[in-house]
Short mmCIF file of C-alpha atoms in Angstrom, two decimals:
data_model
loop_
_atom_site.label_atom_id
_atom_site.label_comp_id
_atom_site.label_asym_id
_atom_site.label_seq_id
_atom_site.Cartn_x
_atom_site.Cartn_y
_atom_site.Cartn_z
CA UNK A 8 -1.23 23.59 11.22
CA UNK A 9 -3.83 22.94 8.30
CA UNK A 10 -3.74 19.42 6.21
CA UNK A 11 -3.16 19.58 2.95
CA UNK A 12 -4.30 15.74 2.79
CA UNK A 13 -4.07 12.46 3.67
CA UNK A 14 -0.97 10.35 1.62
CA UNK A 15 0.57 6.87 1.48
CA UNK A 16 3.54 5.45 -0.94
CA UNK A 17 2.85 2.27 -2.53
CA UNK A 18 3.91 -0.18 -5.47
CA UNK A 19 0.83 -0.40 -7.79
CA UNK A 20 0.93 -3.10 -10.05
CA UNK A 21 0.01 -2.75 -13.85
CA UNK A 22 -3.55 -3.14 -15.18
CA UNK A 23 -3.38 -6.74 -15.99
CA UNK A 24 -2.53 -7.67 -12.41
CA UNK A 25 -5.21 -5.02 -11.39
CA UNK A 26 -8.11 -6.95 -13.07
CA UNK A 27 -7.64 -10.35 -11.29
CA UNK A 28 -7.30 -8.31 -7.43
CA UNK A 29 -10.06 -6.01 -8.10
CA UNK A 30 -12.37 -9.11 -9.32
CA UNK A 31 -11.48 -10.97 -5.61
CA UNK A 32 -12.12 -7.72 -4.12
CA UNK A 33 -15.18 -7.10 -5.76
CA UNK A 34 -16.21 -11.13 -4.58
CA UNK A 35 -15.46 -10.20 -1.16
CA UNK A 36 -17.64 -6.97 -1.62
CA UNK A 37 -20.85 -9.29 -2.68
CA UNK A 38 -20.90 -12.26 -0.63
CA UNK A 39 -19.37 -10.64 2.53
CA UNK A 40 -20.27 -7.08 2.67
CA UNK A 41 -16.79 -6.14 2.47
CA UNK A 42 -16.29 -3.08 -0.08
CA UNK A 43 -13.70 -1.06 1.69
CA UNK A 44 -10.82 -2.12 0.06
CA UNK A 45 -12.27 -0.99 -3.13
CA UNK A 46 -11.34 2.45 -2.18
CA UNK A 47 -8.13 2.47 -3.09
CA UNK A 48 -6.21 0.44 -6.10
CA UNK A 49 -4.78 -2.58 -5.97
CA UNK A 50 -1.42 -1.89 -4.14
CA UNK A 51 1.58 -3.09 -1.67
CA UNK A 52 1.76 -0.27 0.83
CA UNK A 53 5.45 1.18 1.63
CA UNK A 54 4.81 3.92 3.86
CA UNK A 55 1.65 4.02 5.87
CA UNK A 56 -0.89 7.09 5.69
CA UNK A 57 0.49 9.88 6.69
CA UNK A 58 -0.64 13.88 6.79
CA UNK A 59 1.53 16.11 4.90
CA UNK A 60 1.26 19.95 6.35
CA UNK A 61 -0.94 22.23 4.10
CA UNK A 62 0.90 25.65 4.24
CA UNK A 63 3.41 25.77 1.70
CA UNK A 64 5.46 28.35 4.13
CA UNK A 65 6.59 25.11 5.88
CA UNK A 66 10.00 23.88 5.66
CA UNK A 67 8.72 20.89 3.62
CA UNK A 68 5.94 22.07 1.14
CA UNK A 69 4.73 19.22 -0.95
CA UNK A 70 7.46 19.43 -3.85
CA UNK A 71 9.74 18.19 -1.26
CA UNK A 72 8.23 15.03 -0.57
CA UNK A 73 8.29 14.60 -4.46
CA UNK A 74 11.84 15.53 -4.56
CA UNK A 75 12.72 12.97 -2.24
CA UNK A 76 10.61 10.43 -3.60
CA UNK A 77 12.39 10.70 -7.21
CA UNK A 78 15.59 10.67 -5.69
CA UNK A 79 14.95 7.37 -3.78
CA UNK A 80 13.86 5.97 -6.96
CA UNK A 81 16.97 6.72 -8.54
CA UNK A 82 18.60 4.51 -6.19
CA UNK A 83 16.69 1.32 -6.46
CA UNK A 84 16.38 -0.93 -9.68
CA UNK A 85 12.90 -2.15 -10.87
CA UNK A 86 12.40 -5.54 -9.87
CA UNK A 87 9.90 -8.15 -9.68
CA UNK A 88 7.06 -8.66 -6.99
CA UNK A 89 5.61 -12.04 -6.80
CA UNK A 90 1.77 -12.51 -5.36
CA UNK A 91 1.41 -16.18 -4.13
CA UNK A 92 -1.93 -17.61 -2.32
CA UNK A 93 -3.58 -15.19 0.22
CA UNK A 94 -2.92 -14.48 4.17
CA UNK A 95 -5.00 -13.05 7.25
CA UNK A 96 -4.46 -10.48 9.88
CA UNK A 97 -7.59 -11.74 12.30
CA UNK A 98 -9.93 -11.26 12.91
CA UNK A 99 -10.88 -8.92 9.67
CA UNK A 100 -8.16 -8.54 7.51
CA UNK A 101 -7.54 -11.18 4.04
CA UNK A 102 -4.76 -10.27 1.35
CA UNK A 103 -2.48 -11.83 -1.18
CA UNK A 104 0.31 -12.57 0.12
CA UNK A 105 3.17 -10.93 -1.74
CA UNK A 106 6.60 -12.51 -1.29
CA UNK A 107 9.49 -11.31 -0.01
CA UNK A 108 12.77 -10.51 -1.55
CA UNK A 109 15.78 -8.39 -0.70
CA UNK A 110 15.04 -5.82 -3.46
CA UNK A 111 11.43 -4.86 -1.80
CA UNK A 112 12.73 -4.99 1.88
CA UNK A 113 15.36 -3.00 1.34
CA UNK A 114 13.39 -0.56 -1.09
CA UNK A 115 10.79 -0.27 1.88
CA UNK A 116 13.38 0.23 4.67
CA UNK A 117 14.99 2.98 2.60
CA UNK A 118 11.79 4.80 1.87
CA UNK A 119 10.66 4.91 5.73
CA UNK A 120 14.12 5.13 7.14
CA UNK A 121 14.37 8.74 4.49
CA UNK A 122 10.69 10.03 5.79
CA UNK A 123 11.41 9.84 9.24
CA UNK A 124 14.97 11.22 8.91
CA UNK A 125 14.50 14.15 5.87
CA UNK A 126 10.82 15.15 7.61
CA UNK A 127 9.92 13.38 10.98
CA UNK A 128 7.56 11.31 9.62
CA UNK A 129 6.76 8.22 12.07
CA UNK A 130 7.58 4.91 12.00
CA UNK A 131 4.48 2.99 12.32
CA UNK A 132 4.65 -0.55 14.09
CA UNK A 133 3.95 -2.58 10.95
CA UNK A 134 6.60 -0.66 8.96
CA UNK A 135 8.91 -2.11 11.44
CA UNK A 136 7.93 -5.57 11.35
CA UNK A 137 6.91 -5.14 7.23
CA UNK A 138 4.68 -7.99 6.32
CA UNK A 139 4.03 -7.10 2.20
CA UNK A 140 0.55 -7.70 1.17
CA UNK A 141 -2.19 -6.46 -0.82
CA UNK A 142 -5.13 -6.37 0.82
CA UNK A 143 -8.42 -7.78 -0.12
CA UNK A 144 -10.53 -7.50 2.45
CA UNK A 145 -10.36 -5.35 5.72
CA UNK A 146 -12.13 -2.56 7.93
CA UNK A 147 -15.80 -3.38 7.27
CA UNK A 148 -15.31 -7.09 7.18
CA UNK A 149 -17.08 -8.35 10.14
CA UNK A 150 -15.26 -10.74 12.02
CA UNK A 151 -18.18 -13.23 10.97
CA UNK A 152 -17.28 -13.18 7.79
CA UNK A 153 -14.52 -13.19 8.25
CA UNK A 154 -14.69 -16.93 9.72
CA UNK A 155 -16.78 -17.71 6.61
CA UNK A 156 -14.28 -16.10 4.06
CA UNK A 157 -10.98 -16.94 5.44
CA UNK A 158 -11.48 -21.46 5.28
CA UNK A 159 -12.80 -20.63 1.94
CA UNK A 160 -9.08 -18.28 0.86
CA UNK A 161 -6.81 -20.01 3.10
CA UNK A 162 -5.79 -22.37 0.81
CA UNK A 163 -6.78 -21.08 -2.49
CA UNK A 164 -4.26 -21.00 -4.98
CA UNK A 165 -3.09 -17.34 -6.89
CA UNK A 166 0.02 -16.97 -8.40
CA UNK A 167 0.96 -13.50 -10.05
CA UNK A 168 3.72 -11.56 -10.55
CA UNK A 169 4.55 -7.84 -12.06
CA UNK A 170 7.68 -5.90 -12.33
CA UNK A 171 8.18 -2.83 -9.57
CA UNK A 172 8.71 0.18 -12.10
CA UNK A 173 8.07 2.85 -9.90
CA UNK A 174 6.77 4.27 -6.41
CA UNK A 175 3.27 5.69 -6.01
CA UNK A 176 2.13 8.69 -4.29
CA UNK A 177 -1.42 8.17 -3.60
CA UNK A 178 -3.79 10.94 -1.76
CA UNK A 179 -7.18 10.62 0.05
CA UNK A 180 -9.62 12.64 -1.90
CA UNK A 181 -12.39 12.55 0.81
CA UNK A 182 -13.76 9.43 -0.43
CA UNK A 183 -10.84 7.04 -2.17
CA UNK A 184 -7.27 7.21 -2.84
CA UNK A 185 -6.32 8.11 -6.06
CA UNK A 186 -2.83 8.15 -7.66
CA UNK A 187 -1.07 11.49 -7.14
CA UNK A 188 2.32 10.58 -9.21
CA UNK A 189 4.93 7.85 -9.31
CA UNK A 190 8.55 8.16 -9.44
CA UNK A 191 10.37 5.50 -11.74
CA UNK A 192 12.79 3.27 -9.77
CA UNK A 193 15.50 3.79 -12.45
CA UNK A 194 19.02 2.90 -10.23
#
């Protein structure tokens, strides 16, 4: 079967909360080498990658996925996301934390729960144990730097918030995600 792409559904905050992330990001970038997360906006990740088949003969072309997507939104109010101090996965992985509410578990539950059932998609192990976050720095952060970065973020106090409008389709283009559409949370 070919692959039409590489996808993931995410809640992208607006501009103004953009700025501040991509500025950390881009800190982590110079002092640590760390430049991966830069490939993607600043986001809180729903449903993990996942390959969507590329013939459109399939039972679920594309517009399906969109379909779904909308309709989910339909059933969800938008709600607000909160981004307090920063976390760590170690040994390479630093992000703001996001905090958890009801609205955003239950959104994210939904959203893998109707994948899985409406076109097989896998559960992945951290969409079962969801831990929201928006990652800063990951991949190519060296697990040196890491040990440099993290006493320095640990403690370091961020406190943002934005209002969850919609969910975002976002597909690898061979080099970076980019958005592909978003479907307003309008319940």
């Amino acid at each position: 079967m070919a692959d039409a792409g590489l996808f993931f559904v995410a809640l992208v905050p607006p501009p103004e909360i953009q700025g501040p992330v991509a500025a950390i990001r881009g800190l982590f970038a110079e002092r640590y080498g760390s430049c991966h997360a830069q490939r993607s906006p600043p986001h809180v990740t729903l449903k993990a990658p996942f390959h969507w088949p590329k013939d459109l003969q399939e039972p679920q072309p594309l517009s399906a996925l969109s379909y779904c997507l909308r309709e989910l939104g339909r059933e969800f109010a938008p709600f607000s996301v909160g981004l307090n101090g920063f976390g760590s996965f170690p040994p390479r992985v630093i992000y703001v934390k996001v905090e958890r509410s009801e609205a955003l578990a239950q959104l994210q539950q939904a959203l893998v729960q109707g994948l899985r059932s409406q076109f097989g998609l896998p559960v992945d192990r951290d969409e079962q144990s969801f831990v929201p976050h928006m990652t800063v720095a990951f991949k190519d952060l060296t697990a040196q730097n890491y040990a440099l970065a993290w006493p320095e973020f640990q403690s370091r106090a961020l406190s943002l918030s934005f209002l969850a409008t919609e969910l975002v389709l976002l597909r690898h283009d061979g080099q970076r995600w980019q958005v592909q559409a978003g479907y307003g949370l309008d319940g």
